[in-house]
CSV table of N, CA, C and O in Angstrom, one decimal:
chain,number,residue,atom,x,y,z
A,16,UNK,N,0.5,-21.2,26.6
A,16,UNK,CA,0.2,-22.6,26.4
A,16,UNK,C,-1.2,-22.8,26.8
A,16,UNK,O,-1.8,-22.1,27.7
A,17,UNK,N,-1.7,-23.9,26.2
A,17,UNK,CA,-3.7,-24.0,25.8
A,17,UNK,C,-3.4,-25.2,26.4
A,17,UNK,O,-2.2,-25.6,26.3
A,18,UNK,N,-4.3,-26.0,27.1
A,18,UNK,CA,-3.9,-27.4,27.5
A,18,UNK,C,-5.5,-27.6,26.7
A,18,UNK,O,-6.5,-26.9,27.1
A,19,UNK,N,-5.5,-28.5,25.4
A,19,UNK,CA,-6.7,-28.8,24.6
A,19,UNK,C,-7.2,-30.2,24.9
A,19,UNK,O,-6.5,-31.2,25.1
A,20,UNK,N,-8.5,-30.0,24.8
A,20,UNK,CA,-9.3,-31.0,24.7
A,20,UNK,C,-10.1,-31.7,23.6
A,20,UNK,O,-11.2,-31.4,23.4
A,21,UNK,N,-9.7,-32.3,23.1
A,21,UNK,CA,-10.4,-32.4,21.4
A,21,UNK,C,-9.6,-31.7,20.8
A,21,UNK,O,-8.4,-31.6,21.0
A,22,UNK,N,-10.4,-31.0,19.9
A,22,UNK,CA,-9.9,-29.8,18.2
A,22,UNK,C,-10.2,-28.4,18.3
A,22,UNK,O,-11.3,-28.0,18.5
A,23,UNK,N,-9.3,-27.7,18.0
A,23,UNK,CA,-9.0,-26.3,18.8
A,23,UNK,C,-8.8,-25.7,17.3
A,23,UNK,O,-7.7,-25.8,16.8
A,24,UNK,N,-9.8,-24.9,16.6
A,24,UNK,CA,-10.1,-23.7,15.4
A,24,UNK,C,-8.9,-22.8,16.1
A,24,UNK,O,-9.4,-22.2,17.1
A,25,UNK,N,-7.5,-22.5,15.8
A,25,UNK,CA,-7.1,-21.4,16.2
A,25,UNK,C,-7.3,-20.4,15.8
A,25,UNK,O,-7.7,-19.6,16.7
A,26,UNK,N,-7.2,-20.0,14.7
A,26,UNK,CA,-8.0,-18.8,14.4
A,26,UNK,C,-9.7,-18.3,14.6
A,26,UNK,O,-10.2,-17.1,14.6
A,27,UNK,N,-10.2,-19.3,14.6
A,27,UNK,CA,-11.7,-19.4,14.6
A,27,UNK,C,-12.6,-18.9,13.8
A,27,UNK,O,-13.8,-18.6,14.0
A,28,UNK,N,-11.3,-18.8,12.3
A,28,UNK,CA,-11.8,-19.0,11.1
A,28,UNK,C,-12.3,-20.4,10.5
A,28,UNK,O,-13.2,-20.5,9.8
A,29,UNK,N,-11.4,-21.6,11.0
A,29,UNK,CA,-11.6,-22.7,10.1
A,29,UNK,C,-10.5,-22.9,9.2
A,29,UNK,O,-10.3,-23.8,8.4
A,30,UNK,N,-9.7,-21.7,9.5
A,30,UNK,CA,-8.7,-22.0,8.2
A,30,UNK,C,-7.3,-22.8,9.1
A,30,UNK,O,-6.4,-23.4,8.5
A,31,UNK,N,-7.3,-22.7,9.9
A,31,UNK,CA,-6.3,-24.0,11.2
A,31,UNK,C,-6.7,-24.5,11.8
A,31,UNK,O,-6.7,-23.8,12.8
A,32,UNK,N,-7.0,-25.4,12.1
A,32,UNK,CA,-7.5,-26.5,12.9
A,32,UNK,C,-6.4,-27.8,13.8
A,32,UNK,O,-5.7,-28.7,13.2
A,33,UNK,N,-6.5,-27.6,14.8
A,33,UNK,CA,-5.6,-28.9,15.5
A,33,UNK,C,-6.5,-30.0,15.8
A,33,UNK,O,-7.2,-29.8,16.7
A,34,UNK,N,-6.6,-31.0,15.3
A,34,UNK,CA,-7.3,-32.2,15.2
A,34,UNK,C,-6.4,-33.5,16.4
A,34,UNK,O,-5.3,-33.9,16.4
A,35,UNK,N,-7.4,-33.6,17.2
A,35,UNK,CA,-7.0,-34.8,18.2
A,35,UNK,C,-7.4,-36.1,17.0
A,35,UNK,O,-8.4,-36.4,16.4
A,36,UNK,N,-6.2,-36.6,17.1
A,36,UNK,CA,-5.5,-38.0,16.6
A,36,UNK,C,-4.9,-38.8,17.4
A,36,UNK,O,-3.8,-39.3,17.1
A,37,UNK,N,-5.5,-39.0,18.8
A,37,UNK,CA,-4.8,-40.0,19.5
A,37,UNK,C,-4.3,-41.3,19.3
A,37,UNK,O,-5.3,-41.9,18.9
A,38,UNK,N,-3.3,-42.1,19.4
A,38,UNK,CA,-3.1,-43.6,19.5
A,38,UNK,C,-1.6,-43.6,19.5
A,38,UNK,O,-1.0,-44.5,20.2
A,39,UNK,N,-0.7,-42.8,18.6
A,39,UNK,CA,0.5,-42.7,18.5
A,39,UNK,C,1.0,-42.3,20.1
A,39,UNK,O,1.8,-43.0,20.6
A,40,UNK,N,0.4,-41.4,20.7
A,40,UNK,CA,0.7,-41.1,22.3
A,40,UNK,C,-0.6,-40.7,22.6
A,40,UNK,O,-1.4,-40.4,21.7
A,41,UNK,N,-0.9,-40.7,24.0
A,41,UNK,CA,-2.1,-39.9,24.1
A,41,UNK,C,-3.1,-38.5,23.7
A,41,UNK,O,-4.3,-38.3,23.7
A,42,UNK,N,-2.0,-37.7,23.6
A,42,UNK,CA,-2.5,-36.6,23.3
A,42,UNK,C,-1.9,-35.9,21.7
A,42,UNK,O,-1.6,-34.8,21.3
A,43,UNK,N,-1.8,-36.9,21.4
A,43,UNK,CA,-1.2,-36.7,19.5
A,43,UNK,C,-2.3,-35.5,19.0
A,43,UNK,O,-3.4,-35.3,19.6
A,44,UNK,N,-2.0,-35.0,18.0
A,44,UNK,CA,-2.4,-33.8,17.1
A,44,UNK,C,-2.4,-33.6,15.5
A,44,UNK,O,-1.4,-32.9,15.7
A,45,UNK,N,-2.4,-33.7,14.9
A,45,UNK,CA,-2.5,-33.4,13.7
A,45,UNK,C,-3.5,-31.9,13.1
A,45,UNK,O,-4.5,-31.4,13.5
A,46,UNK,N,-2.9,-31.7,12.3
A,46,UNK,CA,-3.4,-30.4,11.9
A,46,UNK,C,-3.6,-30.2,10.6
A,46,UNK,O,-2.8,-30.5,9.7
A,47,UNK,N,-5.0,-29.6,10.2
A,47,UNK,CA,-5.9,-29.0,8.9
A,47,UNK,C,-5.8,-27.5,8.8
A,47,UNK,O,-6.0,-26.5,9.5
A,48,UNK,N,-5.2,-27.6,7.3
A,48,UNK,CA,-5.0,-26.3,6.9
A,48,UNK,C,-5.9,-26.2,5.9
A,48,UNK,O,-6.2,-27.1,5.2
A,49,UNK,N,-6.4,-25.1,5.7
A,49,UNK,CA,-7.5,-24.8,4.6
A,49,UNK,C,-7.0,-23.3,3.7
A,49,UNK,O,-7.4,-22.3,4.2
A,50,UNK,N,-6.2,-23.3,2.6
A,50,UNK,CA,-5.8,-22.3,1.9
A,50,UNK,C,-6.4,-21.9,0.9
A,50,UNK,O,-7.2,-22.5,0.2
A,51,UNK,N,-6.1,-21.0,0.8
A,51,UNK,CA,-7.4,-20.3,-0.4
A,51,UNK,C,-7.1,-21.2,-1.9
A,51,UNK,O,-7.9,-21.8,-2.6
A,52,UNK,N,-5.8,-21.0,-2.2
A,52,UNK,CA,-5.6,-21.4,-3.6
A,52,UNK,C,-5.7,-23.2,-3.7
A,52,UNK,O,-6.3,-23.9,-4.5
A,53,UNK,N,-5.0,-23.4,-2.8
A,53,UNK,CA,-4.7,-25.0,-2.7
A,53,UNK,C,-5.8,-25.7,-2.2
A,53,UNK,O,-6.0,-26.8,-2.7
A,54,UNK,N,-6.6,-25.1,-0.9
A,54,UNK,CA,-7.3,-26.5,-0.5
A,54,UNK,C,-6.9,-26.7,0.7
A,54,UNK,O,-6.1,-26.0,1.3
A,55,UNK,N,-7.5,-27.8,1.2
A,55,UNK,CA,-7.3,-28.1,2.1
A,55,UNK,C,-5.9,-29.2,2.3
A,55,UNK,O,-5.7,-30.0,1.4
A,56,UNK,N,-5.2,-29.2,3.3
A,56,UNK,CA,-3.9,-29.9,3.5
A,56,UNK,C,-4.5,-30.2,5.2
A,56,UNK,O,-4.8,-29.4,6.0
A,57,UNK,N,-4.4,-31.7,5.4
A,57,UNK,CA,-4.2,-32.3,6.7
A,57,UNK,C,-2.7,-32.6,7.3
A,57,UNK,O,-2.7,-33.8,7.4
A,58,UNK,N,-2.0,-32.3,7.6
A,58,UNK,CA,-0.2,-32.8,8.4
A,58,UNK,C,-0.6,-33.8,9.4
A,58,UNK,O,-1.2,-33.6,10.5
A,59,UNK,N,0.0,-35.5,8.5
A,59,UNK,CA,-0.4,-35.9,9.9
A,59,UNK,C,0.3,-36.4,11.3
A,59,UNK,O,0.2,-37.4,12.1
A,60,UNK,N,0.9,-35.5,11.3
A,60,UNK,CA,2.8,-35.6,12.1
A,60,UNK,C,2.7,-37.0,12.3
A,60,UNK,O,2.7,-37.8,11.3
A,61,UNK,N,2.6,-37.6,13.6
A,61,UNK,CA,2.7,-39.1,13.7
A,61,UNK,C,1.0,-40.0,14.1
A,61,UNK,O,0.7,-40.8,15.1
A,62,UNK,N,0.4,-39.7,13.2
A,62,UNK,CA,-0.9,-40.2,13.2
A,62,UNK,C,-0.5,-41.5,12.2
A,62,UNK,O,-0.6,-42.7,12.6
A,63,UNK,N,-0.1,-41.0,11.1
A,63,UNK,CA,-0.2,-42.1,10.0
A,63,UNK,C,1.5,-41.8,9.7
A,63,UNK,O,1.8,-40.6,9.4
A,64,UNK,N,2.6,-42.9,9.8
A,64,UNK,CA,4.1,-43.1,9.5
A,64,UNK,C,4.2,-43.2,8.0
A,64,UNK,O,5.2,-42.5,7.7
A,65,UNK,N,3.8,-43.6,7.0
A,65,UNK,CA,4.6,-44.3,5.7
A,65,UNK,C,3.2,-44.6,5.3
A,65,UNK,O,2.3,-45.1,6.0
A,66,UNK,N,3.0,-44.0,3.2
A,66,UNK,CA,2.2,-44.0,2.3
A,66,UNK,C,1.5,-45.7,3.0
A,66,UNK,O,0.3,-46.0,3.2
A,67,UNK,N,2.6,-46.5,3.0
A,67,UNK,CA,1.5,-48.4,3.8
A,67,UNK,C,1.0,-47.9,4.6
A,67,UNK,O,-0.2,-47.7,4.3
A,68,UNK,N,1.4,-47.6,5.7
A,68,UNK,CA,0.9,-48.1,6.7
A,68,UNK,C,-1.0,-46.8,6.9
A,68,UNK,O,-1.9,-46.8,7.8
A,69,UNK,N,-0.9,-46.3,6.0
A,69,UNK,CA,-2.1,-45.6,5.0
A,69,UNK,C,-3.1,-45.8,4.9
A,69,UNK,O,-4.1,-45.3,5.4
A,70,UNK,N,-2.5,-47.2,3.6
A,70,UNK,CA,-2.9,-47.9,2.5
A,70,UNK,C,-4.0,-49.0,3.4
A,70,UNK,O,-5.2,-49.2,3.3
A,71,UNK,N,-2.9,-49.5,4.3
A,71,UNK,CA,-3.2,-50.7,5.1
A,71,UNK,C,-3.6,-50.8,6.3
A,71,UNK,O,-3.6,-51.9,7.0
A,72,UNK,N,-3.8,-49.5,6.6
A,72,UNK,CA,-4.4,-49.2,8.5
A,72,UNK,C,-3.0,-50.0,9.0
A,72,UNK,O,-3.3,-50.7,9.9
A,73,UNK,N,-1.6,-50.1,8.8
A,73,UNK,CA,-0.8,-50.7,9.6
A,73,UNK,C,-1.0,-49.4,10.8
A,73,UNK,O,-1.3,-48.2,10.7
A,74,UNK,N,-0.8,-50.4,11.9
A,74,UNK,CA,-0.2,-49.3,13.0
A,74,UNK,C,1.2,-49.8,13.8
A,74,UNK,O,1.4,-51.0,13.6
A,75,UNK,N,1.9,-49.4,14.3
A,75,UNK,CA,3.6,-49.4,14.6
A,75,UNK,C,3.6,-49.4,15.7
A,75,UNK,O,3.2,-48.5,16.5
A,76,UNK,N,4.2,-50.9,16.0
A,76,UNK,CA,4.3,-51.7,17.3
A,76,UNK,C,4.9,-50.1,18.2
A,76,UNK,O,4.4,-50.1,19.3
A,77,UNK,N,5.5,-49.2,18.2
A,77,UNK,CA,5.6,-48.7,19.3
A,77,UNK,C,4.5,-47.3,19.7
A,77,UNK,O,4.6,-46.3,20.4
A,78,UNK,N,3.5,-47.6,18.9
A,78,UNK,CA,2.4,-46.6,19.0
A,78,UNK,C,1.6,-47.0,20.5
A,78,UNK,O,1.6,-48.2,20.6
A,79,UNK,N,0.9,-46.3,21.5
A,79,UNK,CA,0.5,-46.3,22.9
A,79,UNK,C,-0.9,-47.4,22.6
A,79,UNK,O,-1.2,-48.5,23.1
A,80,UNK,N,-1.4,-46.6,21.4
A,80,UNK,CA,-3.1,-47.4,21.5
A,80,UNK,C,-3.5,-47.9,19.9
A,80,UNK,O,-3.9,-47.0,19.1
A,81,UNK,N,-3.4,-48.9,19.6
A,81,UNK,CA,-3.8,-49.9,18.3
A,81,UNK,C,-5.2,-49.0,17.6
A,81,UNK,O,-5.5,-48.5,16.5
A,82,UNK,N,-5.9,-49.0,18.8
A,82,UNK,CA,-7.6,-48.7,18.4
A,82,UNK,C,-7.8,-47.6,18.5
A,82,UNK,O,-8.8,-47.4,17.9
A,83,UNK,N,-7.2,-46.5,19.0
A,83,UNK,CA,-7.3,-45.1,19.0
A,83,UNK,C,-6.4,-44.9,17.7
A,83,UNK,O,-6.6,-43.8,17.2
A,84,UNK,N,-5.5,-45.6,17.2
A,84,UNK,CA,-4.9,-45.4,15.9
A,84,UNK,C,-5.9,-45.2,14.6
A,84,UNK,O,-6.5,-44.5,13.7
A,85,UNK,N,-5.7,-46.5,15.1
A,85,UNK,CA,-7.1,-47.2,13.9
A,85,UNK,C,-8.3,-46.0,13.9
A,85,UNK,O,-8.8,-45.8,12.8
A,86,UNK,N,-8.8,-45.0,15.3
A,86,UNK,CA,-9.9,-44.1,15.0
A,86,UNK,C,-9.4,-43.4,14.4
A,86,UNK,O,-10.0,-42.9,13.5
A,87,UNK,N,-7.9,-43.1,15.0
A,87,UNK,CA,-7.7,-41.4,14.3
A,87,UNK,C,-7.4,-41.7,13.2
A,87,UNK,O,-7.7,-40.7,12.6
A,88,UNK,N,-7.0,-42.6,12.2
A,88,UNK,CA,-6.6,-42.8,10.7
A,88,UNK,C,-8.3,-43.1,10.0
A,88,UNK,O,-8.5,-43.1,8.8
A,89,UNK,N,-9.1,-43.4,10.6
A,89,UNK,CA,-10.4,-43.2,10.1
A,89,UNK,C,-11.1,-41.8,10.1
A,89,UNK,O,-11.7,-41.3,9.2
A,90,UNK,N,-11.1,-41.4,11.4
A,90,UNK,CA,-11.2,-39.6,11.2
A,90,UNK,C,-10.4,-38.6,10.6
A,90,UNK,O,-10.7,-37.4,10.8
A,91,UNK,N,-9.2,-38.9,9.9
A,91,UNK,CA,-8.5,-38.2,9.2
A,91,UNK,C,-9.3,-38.8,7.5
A,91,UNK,O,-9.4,-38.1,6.6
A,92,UNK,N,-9.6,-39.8,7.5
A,92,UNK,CA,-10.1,-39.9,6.3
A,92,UNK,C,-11.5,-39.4,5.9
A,92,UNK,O,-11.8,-39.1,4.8
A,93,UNK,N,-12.2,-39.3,6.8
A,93,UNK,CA,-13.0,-39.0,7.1
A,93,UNK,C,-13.4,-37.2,6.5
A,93,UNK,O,-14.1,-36.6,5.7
A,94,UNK,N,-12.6,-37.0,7.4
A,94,UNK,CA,-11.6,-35.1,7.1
A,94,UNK,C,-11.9,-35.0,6.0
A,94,UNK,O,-12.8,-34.4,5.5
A,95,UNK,N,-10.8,-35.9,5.1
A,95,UNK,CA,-10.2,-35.9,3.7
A,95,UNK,C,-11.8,-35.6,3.4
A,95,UNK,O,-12.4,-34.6,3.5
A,96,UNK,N,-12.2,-36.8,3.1
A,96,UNK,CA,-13.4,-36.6,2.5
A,96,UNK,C,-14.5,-36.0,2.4
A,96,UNK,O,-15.3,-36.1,1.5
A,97,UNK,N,-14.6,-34.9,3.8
A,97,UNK,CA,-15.6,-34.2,4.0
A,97,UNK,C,-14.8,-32.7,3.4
A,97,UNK,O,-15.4,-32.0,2.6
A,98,UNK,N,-13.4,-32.5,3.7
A,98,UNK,CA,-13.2,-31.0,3.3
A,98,UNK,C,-12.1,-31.5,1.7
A,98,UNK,O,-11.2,-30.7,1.3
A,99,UNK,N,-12.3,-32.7,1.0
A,99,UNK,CA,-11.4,-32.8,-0.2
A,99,UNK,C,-9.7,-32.3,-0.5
A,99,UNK,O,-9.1,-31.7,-1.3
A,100,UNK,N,-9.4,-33.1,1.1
A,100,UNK,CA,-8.3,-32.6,1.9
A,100,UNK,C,-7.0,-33.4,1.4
A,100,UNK,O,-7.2,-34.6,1.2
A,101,UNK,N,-5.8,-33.1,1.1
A,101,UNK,CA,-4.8,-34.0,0.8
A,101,UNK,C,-4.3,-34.0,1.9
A,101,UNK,O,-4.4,-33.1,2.8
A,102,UNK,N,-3.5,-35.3,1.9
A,102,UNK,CA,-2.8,-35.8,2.9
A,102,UNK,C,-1.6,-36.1,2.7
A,102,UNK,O,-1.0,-36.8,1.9
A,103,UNK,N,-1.0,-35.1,4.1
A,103,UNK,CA,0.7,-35.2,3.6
A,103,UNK,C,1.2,-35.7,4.8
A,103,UNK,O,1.3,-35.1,5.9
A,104,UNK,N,1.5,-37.0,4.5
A,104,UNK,CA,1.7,-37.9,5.4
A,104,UNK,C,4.1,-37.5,6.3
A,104,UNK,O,5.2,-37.5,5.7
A,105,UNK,N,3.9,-37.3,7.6
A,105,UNK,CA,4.8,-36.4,8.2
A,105,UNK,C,6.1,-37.4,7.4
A,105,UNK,O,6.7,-36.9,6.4
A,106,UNK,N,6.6,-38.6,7.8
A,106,UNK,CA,7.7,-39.4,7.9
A,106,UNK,C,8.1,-39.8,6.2
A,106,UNK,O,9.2,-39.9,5.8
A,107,UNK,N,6.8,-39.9,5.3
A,107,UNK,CA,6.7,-40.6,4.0
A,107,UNK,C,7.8,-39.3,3.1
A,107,UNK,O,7.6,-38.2,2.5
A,108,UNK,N,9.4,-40.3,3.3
A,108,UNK,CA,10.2,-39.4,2.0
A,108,UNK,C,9.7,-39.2,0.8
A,108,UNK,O,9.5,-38.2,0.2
A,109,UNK,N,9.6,-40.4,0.5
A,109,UNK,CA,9.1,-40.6,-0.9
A,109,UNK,C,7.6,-39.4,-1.2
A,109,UNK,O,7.7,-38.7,-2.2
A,110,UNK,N,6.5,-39.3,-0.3
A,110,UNK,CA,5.6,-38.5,-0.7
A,110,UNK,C,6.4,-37.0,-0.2
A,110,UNK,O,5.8,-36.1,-0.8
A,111,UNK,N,7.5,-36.6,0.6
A,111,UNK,CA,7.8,-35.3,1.0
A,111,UNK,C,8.2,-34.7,-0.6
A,111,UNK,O,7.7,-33.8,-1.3
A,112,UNK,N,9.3,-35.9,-0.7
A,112,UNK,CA,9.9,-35.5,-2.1
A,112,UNK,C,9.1,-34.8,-3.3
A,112,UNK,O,9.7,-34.1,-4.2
A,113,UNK,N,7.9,-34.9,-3.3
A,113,UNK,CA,7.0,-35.0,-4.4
A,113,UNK,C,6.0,-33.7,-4.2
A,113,UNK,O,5.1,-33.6,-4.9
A,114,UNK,N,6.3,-33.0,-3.3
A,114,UNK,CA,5.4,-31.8,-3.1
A,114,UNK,C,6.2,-30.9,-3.0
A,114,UNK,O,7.1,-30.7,-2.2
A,115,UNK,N,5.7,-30.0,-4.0
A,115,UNK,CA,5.6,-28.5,-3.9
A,115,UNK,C,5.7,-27.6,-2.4
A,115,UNK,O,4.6,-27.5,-1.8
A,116,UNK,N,7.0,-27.1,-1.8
A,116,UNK,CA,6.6,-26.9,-0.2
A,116,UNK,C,7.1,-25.4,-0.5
A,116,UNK,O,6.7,-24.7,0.4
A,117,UNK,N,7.8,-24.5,-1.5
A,117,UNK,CA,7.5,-23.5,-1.4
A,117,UNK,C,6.6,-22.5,-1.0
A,117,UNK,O,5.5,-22.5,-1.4
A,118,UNK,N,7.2,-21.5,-0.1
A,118,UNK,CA,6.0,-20.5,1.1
A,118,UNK,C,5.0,-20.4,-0.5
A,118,UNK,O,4.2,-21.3,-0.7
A,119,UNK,N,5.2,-19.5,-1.2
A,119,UNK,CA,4.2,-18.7,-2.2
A,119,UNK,C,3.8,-19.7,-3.4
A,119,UNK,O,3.4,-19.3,-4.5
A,120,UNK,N,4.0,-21.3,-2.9
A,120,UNK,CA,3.4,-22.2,-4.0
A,120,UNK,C,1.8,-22.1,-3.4
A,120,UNK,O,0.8,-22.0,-4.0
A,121,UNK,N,2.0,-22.0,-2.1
A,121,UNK,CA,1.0,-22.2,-1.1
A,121,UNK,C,-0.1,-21.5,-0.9
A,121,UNK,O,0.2,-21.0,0.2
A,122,UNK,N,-1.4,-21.0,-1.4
A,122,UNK,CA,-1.7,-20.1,-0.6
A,122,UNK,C,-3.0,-20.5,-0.6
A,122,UNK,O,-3.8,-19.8,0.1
C-alpha cells in the first residue's frame, strides 16, 4: 500500500494514471487509462454520479466538499480535453449500458 499525494503514473508509462479528485471524500481518486486502440478513458468512480449532475456541475448533498467537487469535475474536464479522453461516468446506468466493456473490445 502507497499512501498518495496528488497523481501517481503507476506504471510510469502514462498509460495509468490515478488522478486526485477530491470533494466526494477527501482523498477520492479517479483514474486515466490511455489504450492504444481506444484512447484515452477517465473512470470517474465518485467524482461525477449521473450523466446531470455532469451536464450541470450538480454536486450531491452527501459529498464532504462542494468546491473541491466543483475543482475536481473541472480538472477531469480539463483531462478530457487535453488527452481527448471519454468519460465513463461510475453510477450513470444508462451511459454503463451503452459501452462496449469487453476485455479485447479494449485495447
Amino acid at each position: 500500500m502507497t499512501k498518495l499525494e496528488g497523481d501517481y503514473d503507476v506504471f510510469g508509462d502514462g498509460s495509468v494514471t490515478i488522478i486526485s479528485t477530491p470533494g466526494h471524500t477527501p482523498g477520492h481518486q479517479s483514474l486515466l487509462v490511455k489504450l492504444p486502440k481506444t484512447g484515452a478513458l477517465i473512470l470517474s468512480g465518485d467524482a461525477v454520479h449521473f450523466k446531470s449532475n455532469w451536464e450541470n456541475r450538480g454536486v450531491p448533498v452527501n459529498n464532504t466538499d462542494k468546491e473541491q467537487t466543483l475543482a475536481s469535475m473541472q480538472r477531469i474536464a480539463d483531462l478530457m480535453a487535453k488527452d481527448k479522453a471519454q468519460l465513463w461516468i461510475n453510477h450513470d446506468k444508462a451511459q454503463r449500458d451503452s459501452l462496449k466493456m469487453a476485455p479485447d473490445y479494449y485495447e
